Coordinates of C-alpha atoms and ligand atoms in Angstrom, one line a residue:
X1 CA -27.8 21.1 6.4
X2 CA -29.6 18.1 4.9
X3 CA -28.4 14.5 4.4
X4 CA -27.5 15.2 0.7
X5 CA -24.9 17.7 2.0
X6 CA -23.1 14.9 3.8
X7 CA -20.6 13.2 1.6
X8 CA -20.0 10.0 3.7
X9 CA -16.6 8.5 3.1
X10 CA -15.7 11.7 1.2
X11 CA -17.1 9.8 -1.8
X12 CA -16.7 11.9 -4.9
X13 CA -15.3 14.9 -3.0
X14 CA -12.2 16.7 -4.5
X15 CA -10.2 18.1 -1.7
X16 CA -7.0 19.3 -3.3
X17 CA -4.7 19.3 -6.3
X18 CA -1.9 16.7 -6.8
X19 CA 0.6 16.4 -9.5
X20 CA 1.8 13.0 -8.4
X21 CA -0.8 10.8 -10.3
X22 CA -4.0 11.0 -12.2
X23 CA -6.6 8.2 -11.7
X24 CA -9.2 8.5 -14.5
X25 CA -12.2 6.1 -14.2
X26 CA -13.7 7.4 -17.4
X27 CA -10.7 6.1 -19.5
X28 CA -9.8 3.5 -16.9
X29 CA -6.3 4.9 -16.8
X30 CA -3.6 5.8 -14.3
X31 CA -0.8 8.2 -14.9
X32 CA 2.3 8.7 -12.7
X33 CA 3.5 12.2 -13.4
X34 CA 1.9 11.9 -16.8
X35 CA 3.3 8.4 -17.7
X36 CA 0.8 5.6 -18.2
X37 CA 1.5 3.0 -15.4
X38 CA 1.4 0.2 -18.0
X39 CA 4.3 1.8 -19.9
X40 CA 6.3 2.3 -16.7
X41 CA 5.6 -1.4 -15.5
X42 CA 6.9 -2.7 -18.9
X43 CA 10.0 -0.6 -19.2
X44 CA 11.3 0.7 -15.8
X45 CA 12.9 -0.5 -12.6
X46 CA 11.0 0.3 -9.4
X47 CA 13.9 2.5 -8.5
X48 CA 13.4 4.6 -11.6
X49 CA 9.7 4.9 -10.8
X50 CA 10.4 5.9 -7.2
X51 CA 12.7 8.7 -8.6
X52 CA 9.8 9.8 -11.0
X53 CA 7.3 10.0 -8.1
X54 CA 9.7 12.0 -5.9
X55 CA 11.2 14.3 -8.5
X56 CA 8.5 14.4 -11.2
X57 CA 10.9 13.1 -14.0
X58 CA 12.3 9.7 -14.9
X59 CA 16.0 9.6 -13.8
X60 CA 19.0 10.1 -16.1
X61 CA 21.4 7.2 -16.0
X62 CA 23.5 9.2 -13.5
X63 CA 20.5 10.0 -11.4
X64 CA 19.5 6.3 -11.4
X65 CA 23.0 5.2 -10.4
X66 CA 23.0 7.7 -7.6
X67 CA 19.6 6.5 -6.2
X68 CA 20.7 2.9 -6.5
X69 CA 23.9 3.7 -4.6
X70 CA 22.0 5.4 -1.9
X71 CA 19.4 2.6 -1.7
X72 CA 22.1 0.0 -1.3
X73 CA 23.8 2.1 1.5
X74 CA 20.6 1.9 3.6
X75 CA 19.4 -1.7 2.9
X76 CA 20.7 -3.1 6.1
X77 CA 18.2 -3.8 8.8
X78 CA 19.3 -1.5 11.7
X79 CA 20.2 -3.6 14.8
X80 CA 18.0 -1.4 16.9
X81 CA 15.1 -2.0 14.6
X82 CA 15.8 -5.7 14.5
X83 CA 15.7 -5.7 18.3
X84 CA 12.3 -3.9 18.3
X85 CA 10.9 -6.6 15.9
X86 CA 12.4 -9.4 17.9
X87 CA 10.7 -7.9 21.0
X88 CA 7.3 -8.5 19.3
X89 CA 5.3 -11.8 19.6
X90 CA 6.4 -14.0 16.7
X91 CA 2.7 -14.3 15.7
X92 CA 2.1 -10.5 15.7
X93 CA 0.4 -9.5 12.5
X94 CA 3.1 -8.5 10.0
X95 CA 1.4 -5.1 9.3
X96 CA 1.7 -4.4 13.1
X97 CA 5.4 -5.4 12.9
X98 CA 6.1 -3.1 9.9
X99 CA 4.1 -0.2 11.5
X100 CA 6.1 -0.6 14.7
X101 CA 9.5 -0.9 12.9
X102 CA 8.8 2.4 10.9
X103 CA 7.7 4.1 14.1
X104 CA 11.0 2.9 15.8
X105 CA 13.0 4.2 12.9
X106 CA 11.2 7.5 13.2
X107 CA 11.9 7.7 17.0
X108 CA 15.6 7.0 16.3
X109 CA 16.1 9.3 13.4
X110 CA 14.4 12.3 15.0
X111 CA 15.9 11.7 18.5
X112 CA 17.2 15.0 19.9
X113 CA 14.6 17.1 18.1
X114 CA 13.0 18.5 21.3
X115 CA 11.1 21.3 19.7
X116 CA 7.9 20.1 18.0
X117 CA 8.2 23.1 15.7
X118 CA 11.3 21.4 14.3
X119 CA 9.6 17.9 13.7
X120 CA 8.5 18.5 10.2
X121 CA 12.1 18.7 8.8
X122 CA 13.2 20.3 5.6
X123 CA 12.2 19.1 2.1
X124 CA 15.9 17.8 1.6
X125 CA 15.7 16.0 5.0
X126 CA 12.4 14.4 4.1
X127 CA 13.6 13.2 0.7
X128 CA 16.5 11.6 2.4
X129 CA 14.1 10.0 5.0
X130 CA 11.9 8.8 2.1
X131 CA 14.9 7.1 0.4
X132 CA 16.0 5.5 3.7
X133 CA 12.5 4.0 4.3
X134 CA 12.3 2.9 0.7
X135 CA 15.6 1.1 1.2
X136 CA 14.9 -0.4 4.6
X137 CA 11.4 -1.8 4.1
X138 CA 12.5 -4.8 2.1
X139 CA 14.7 -6.0 4.9
X140 CA 11.9 -5.3 7.5
X141 CA 9.4 -7.2 5.5
X142 CA 11.7 -10.1 4.4
X143 CA 13.0 -10.5 8.0
X144 CA 9.4 -10.6 9.3
X145 CA 8.5 -13.5 7.1
X146 CA 11.7 -15.4 7.9
X147 CA 11.2 -14.8 11.6
X148 CA 7.7 -16.3 11.5
X149 CA 9.2 -19.3 9.7
X150 CA 12.0 -19.6 12.4
X151 CA 14.7 -18.6 10.0
X152 CA 17.5 -16.1 10.4
X153 CA 17.9 -12.7 8.8
X154 CA 19.5 -12.8 5.3
X155 CA 21.9 -9.8 4.7
X156 CA 21.3 -7.7 1.7
X157 CA 23.5 -8.1 -1.4
X158 CA 25.1 -5.1 -3.2
X159 CA 25.2 -6.9 -6.5
X160 CA 21.4 -7.1 -6.8
X161 CA 19.0 -4.3 -7.8
X162 CA 16.0 -3.6 -5.6
X163 CA 13.5 -6.3 -6.8
X164 CA 16.2 -9.1 -6.9
X165 CA 17.6 -8.1 -3.5
X166 CA 14.1 -8.0 -1.9
X167 CA 13.5 -11.7 -3.1
X168 CA 17.0 -12.7 -2.0
X169 CA 16.6 -11.4 1.5
X170 CA 13.2 -13.1 1.7
X171 CA 14.0 -16.5 0.4
X172 CA 17.8 -16.7 0.7
X173 CA 18.0 -18.1 -2.8
X174 CA 19.3 -16.8 -6.1
X175 CA 16.1 -15.1 -7.5
X176 CA 14.7 -16.3 -10.8
X177 CA 14.5 -13.6 -13.5
X178 CA 10.9 -14.4 -14.3
X179 CA 9.9 -13.8 -10.7
X180 CA 12.1 -10.7 -10.4
X181 CA 10.4 -9.2 -13.4
X182 CA 6.9 -10.0 -12.1
X183 CA 7.8 -8.7 -8.7
X184 CA 9.2 -5.4 -10.1
X185 CA 6.0 -4.9 -12.1
X186 CA 3.8 -5.5 -9.0
X187 CA 5.8 -2.9 -7.0
X188 CA 5.4 -0.3 -9.8
X189 CA 1.6 -1.0 -10.0
X190 CA 1.3 -0.7 -6.2
X191 CA 3.4 2.4 -5.8
X192 CA 0.8 5.2 -6.1
X193 CA -2.8 5.8 -6.5
X194 CA -3.8 9.5 -5.7
X195 CA -5.9 10.2 -2.6
X196 CA -6.6 6.6 -1.5
X197 CA -7.4 6.1 2.3
X198 CA -3.8 5.5 3.4
X199 CA -2.3 8.3 1.3
X200 CA -4.9 10.7 2.5
X201 CA -4.2 9.6 6.0
X202 CA -0.5 10.5 5.4
X203 CA -1.5 13.9 4.1
X204 CA -3.8 14.6 7.0
X205 CA -1.0 13.9 9.5
X206 CA 1.5 15.9 7.4
X207 CA -0.9 18.8 7.3
X208 CA -0.5 19.3 11.2
X209 CA 3.2 19.8 10.5
X210 CA 3.9 16.4 12.2
X211 CA 6.9 14.4 11.0
X212 CA 7.2 12.0 8.0
X213 CA 7.5 9.0 10.1
X214 CA 4.3 9.8 12.0
X215 CA 2.5 10.1 8.6
X216 CA 3.9 6.8 7.2
X217 CA 2.9 5.1 10.6
X218 CA -0.6 6.3 10.2
X219 CA -0.8 5.3 6.6
X220 CA 0.3 1.8 7.4
X221 CA -2.5 1.6 9.9
X222 CA -4.9 2.7 7.3
X223 CA -3.6 0.3 4.6
X224 CA -4.0 -2.7 6.9
X225 CA -7.7 -2.6 6.7
X226 CA -9.3 -5.3 4.4
X227 CA -11.3 -2.6 2.6
X228 CA -8.0 -1.2 1.5
X229 CA -4.5 -2.8 1.3
X230 CA -5.5 -5.8 3.5
X231 CA -7.6 -7.0 0.7
X232 CA -4.7 -8.6 -1.1
X233 CA -4.2 -10.9 2.0
X234 CA -7.9 -11.4 2.3
X235 CA -8.1 -12.5 -1.4
X236 CA -5.9 -15.5 -0.6
X237 CA -8.0 -16.3 2.4
X238 CA -11.1 -16.6 0.2
X239 CA -9.3 -18.5 -2.7
X240 CA -8.1 -20.9 -0.1
X241 CA -11.6 -21.2 1.4
X242 CA -13.0 -22.0 -2.1
X243 CA -10.3 -24.5 -2.8
X244 CA -10.8 -25.2 -6.5
X245 CA -12.8 -23.9 -9.5
X246 CA -15.5 -26.6 -9.1
X247 CA -16.5 -25.0 -5.7
X248 CA -16.9 -21.4 -6.9
X249 CA -20.6 -21.4 -7.6
X250 CA -21.8 -23.0 -4.3
X251 CA -19.2 -20.8 -2.3
X252 CA -20.4 -17.6 -4.1
X253 CA -24.1 -18.6 -3.5
X254 CA -23.4 -18.9 0.2
X255 CA -21.2 -15.8 0.4
X256 CA -23.6 -13.5 -1.4
X257 CA -26.5 -14.9 0.6
X258 CA -24.5 -13.8 3.7
X259 CA -23.9 -10.4 2.1
X260 CA -20.1 -10.9 2.3
X261 CA -17.8 -8.5 0.6
X262 CA -15.8 -10.5 -2.0
X263 CA -12.3 -9.2 -1.4
X264 CA -10.3 -8.1 -4.4
X265 CA -13.4 -6.8 -6.2
X266 CA -14.9 -3.4 -6.4
X267 CA -13.3 0.1 -6.1
X268 CA -14.3 3.5 -4.9
X269 CA -13.1 5.3 -8.0
X270 CA -13.0 2.7 -10.8
X271 CA -16.5 1.4 -11.6
X272 CA -15.7 -0.5 -14.8
X273 CA -12.5 -2.2 -13.8
X274 CA -9.2 -1.2 -12.2
X275 CA -6.6 0.1 -14.8
X276 CA -3.8 -1.9 -13.2
X277 CA -5.5 -5.3 -13.4
X278 CA -4.6 -6.3 -16.9
X279 CA -0.9 -5.6 -16.3
X280 CA -0.9 -7.5 -13.0
X281 CA -3.0 -10.4 -14.5
X282 CA -0.4 -10.7 -17.3
X283 CA 2.3 -11.0 -14.7
X284 CA 0.2 -13.6 -12.9
X285 CA -0.2 -15.6 -16.2
X286 CA 3.5 -15.6 -16.6
X287 CA 4.0 -17.1 -13.1
X288 CA 1.3 -19.7 -13.7
X289 CA 3.2 -20.9 -16.8
X290 CA 6.5 -20.7 -15.0
X291 CA 5.4 -22.7 -12.1
X292 CA 2.9 -24.9 -14.2
X293 CA -0.1 -24.0 -12.0
X294 CA -3.1 -24.0 -14.3
X295 CA -5.3 -24.7 -11.3
X296 CA -4.5 -21.2 -10.0
X297 CA -5.6 -19.6 -13.3
X298 CA -8.7 -21.7 -13.4
X299 CA -9.9 -20.8 -10.0
X300 CA -9.0 -17.1 -10.6
X301 CA -10.9 -16.9 -13.9
X302 CA -14.0 -18.9 -12.7
X303 CA -14.5 -16.7 -9.6
X304 CA -13.9 -13.5 -11.6
X305 CA -16.4 -14.4 -14.4
X306 CA -19.0 -15.7 -11.9
X307 CA -18.9 -12.7 -9.7
X308 CA -18.7 -10.1 -12.5
X309 CA -21.7 -11.7 -14.3
X310 CA -23.7 -11.7 -11.1
X311 CA -22.9 -8.3 -9.6
X312 CA -21.2 -6.3 -12.4
X313 CA -18.4 -5.5 -9.9
X314 CA -14.9 -5.8 -11.3
X315 CA -11.6 -7.0 -9.8
X316 CA -9.1 -4.4 -8.4
X317 CA -5.3 -4.8 -8.2
X318 CA -5.5 -6.9 -5.0
X319 CA -7.2 -9.7 -6.9
X320 CA -4.4 -10.7 -9.3
X321 CA -1.6 -9.7 -6.9
X322 CA -2.7 -12.1 -4.2
X323 CA -2.2 -15.3 -6.2
X324 CA 0.9 -13.8 -7.9
X325 CA 2.6 -13.2 -4.5
X326 CA 1.5 -16.7 -3.4
X327 CA 3.2 -18.3 -6.5
X328 CA 6.3 -16.2 -5.8
X329 CA 6.5 -18.0 -2.4
X330 CA 5.5 -15.1 -0.1
X331 CA 3.3 -16.1 2.9
X332 CA -0.2 -14.7 2.7
X333 CA 0.5 -12.5 5.7
X334 CA 3.4 -10.9 3.9
X335 CA 1.2 -9.6 1.0
X336 CA 0.1 -6.3 2.6
X337 CA 3.6 -5.5 3.9
X338 CA 4.7 -5.9 0.2
X339 CA 2.0 -3.2 -0.6
X340 CA 3.7 -1.0 2.1
X341 CA 7.1 -1.5 0.5
X342 CA 5.7 -0.3 -2.8
X343 CA 3.4 2.5 -1.5
X344 CA 6.1 4.2 0.6
X345 CA 7.2 5.9 -2.7
X346 CA 3.7 7.3 -3.3
X347 CA 3.0 8.1 0.3
X348 CA 6.3 10.0 0.6
X349 CA 5.8 11.8 -2.7
X350 CA 2.4 13.0 -1.3
X351 CA 4.0 14.0 2.0
X352 CA 6.5 16.1 0.2
X353 CA 3.8 17.6 -2.0
X354 CA 1.6 18.4 1.1
X355 CA 4.6 20.0 2.9
X356 CA 5.3 22.1 -0.2
X357 CA 1.8 23.6 -0.3
X358 CA 0.2 22.9 3.1
X359 CA -3.1 23.7 4.7
X360 CA -4.3 22.0 7.8
X361 CA -6.9 19.3 6.8
X362 CA -9.9 19.8 9.1
X363 CA -13.4 19.1 7.6
X364 CA -16.7 20.0 9.2
X365 CA -19.3 17.8 10.6
X366 CA -23.1 18.1 11.0
X367 CA -24.2 17.7 14.6
X368 CA -27.2 15.3 15.1
X369 CA -26.8 14.7 18.8
X370 CA -29.1 15.9 21.7
X371 CA -30.2 19.6 21.8
X372 CA -28.3 21.8 24.3
X373 CA -29.1 20.9 27.9
X374 CA -27.7 21.6 31.3
X375 CA -26.4 19.7 34.3
X376 CA -29.0 19.6 37.1
X377 CA -28.2 22.0 39.9
X378 CA -25.4 23.8 38.0
X379 CA -25.1 27.5 38.9
X380 CA -22.6 29.4 36.9
X381 CA -20.2 31.5 39.0
X382 CA -20.0 35.3 38.5
X383 CA -16.9 35.1 36.3
X384 CA -18.7 32.9 33.8
X385 CA -21.7 35.2 33.3
Ligands
SDX401 C1 -7.5 -0.8 -2.7 O1 -8.7 4.0 -3.2 C2 -7.8 3.3 -3.8 O2 -7.3 3.8 -4.8 C3 -7.4 2.0 -3.1 C4 -6.4 1.2 -3.9 C5 -5.1 1.8 -4.0 O3 -4.3 1.5 -4.8 O4 -4.7 2.5 -2.9 O5 -6.9 1.0 -5.2 C6 -6.2 -0.2 -3.2 O6 -7.8 -0.6 -1.5 C7 -8.4 -1.5 -3.6 C8 -9.7 -2.0 -2.9 C9 -9.5 -3.2 -2.1 N1 -10.6 -3.6 -1.3 C10 -11.3 -4.7 -1.5 O7 -11.1 -5.5 -2.4 C11 -12.4 -5.0 -0.5 C12 -13.7 -5.3 -1.2 N2 -14.2 -4.2 -1.9 C13 -15.4 -3.5 -1.3 O8 -15.3 -3.4 0.1 C14 -15.6 -2.2 -2.0 O9 -15.7 -2.4 -3.4 C15 -14.7 -0.9 -1.7 C16 -14.6 -0.6 -0.3 C17 -13.4 -1.2 -2.3 C18 -15.4 0.3 -2.4 O10 -16.6 0.3 -2.0 P1 -17.5 1.7 -2.0 O11 -17.0 2.6 -3.1 O12 -17.5 2.3 -0.6 O13 -18.9 1.2 -2.4 P2 -19.8 0.4 -1.5 O14 -19.0 -0.5 -0.5 O15 -20.8 1.2 -0.9 O16 -20.4 -0.7 -2.5 C19 -21.5 -0.3 -3.4 C20 -22.4 -1.5 -3.5 C21 -22.8 -2.1 -2.2 O17 -24.1 -2.8 -2.4 P3 -25.3 -2.1 -1.6 O18 -25.0 -2.1 -0.1 O19 -25.5 -0.8 -2.2 O20 -26.4 -3.2 -2.0 O21 -21.6 -2.6 -4.1 C22 -21.5 -3.7 -3.2 C23 -21.7 -3.1 -1.8 O22 -22.2 -4.2 -1.0 N3 -20.1 -4.1 -3.3 C24 -19.7 -5.3 -3.1 C25 -18.2 -5.3 -3.2 N4 -17.9 -4.1 -3.6 C26 -19.0 -3.3 -3.6 N5 -20.4 -6.5 -2.7 C27 -19.6 -7.6 -2.6 N6 -18.3 -7.7 -2.7 C28 -17.6 -6.5 -3.1 N7 -16.2 -6.6 -3.2

């Protein structure tokens, strides 16, 4: 075994097939079940894309109506889940809140299953569980932001589709069509991205025949990290730190001198730019015009051009989505929970795929610790010889 045999971070290692999505850095493209994500973001509701990820095909009108009906039925924040959230410190990190809420839902929904061999559930049960989590996460995320602001829960509205209802439950105001469209696009762009760290975490947990809720809870833990989903929150922290475009150069000089990672830039797979960025940047531009905030665009573009010219490292999806969510009115700490609400579709599609063709995921390691040695004075008894 030599150092070159070790693929730290599993960089460049292909571990399995997936039919859910194709990330292609050569052509800088992303396909969900064969469809370019740009086409889906421009033409589909997030509900239709969820159906595509779970079932492999875009829904018929009847199938979309059925999914919408089911999603509406499960939108309400369960009183037991609200009680769990209310039991947490009001300044608990929202990703910890969401992770705890999903775990509580899992404990409630699998109560009574006393034999661990029955934990995994059937494909039909797990599709139902996926739809319920897809439906419940908006209320969990929206309530989390309102609770931190000292506001009450806003009940879901049955006359609104997924994106408009999510905004309604967060802000308690009639959502603006421009914002609904930008939000819908962001959820589609965030929905799925092959074997990223959180999705692979979900697949590892699923591979032991553990339950879907355990897999999603683990995935939320992985997504929280600033090298992964937490980057969209971290992008706003650095843009706030910079303040305005005139401060970009001195800020970047100092940040690079300290060898800081500039959040929202770089990617393990895409090396010449993230395929999703142009679509999300266009949504951001729409919001900049809608709210008349040219300062946001100027800071965004100045930092991007300065960093790319110096390091040749390009923005990822988290870079445009941070300022976009900020303009929509979401608190910075709510950004990564929004990523959870979108990625629950990709995570559960991968969980279903892993269950359908499972093998326990257990890689090897190369030992580089002390050679074998023995405890002083130990004398093995007869039975051990
Ligand atoms: C997501 O995998 C997915 O698909 C994830 C995701 C999804 O949809 O699920 O796309 C979502 O997580 C996007 C990434 C969000 N994370 C960030 O924005 C955090 C900042 N980015 C970096 O931490 C970094 O770019 C990573 C972690 C995303 C990827 O890094 P790699 O592939 O592990 O490469 P690396 O960290 O070894 O970087 C290679 C070089 C290093 O320089 P040297 O040490 O070799 O001199 O590039 C430098 C790095 O320091 N570098 C950066 C940088 N990204 C890479 N330097 C400063 N700022 C950065 N952002």
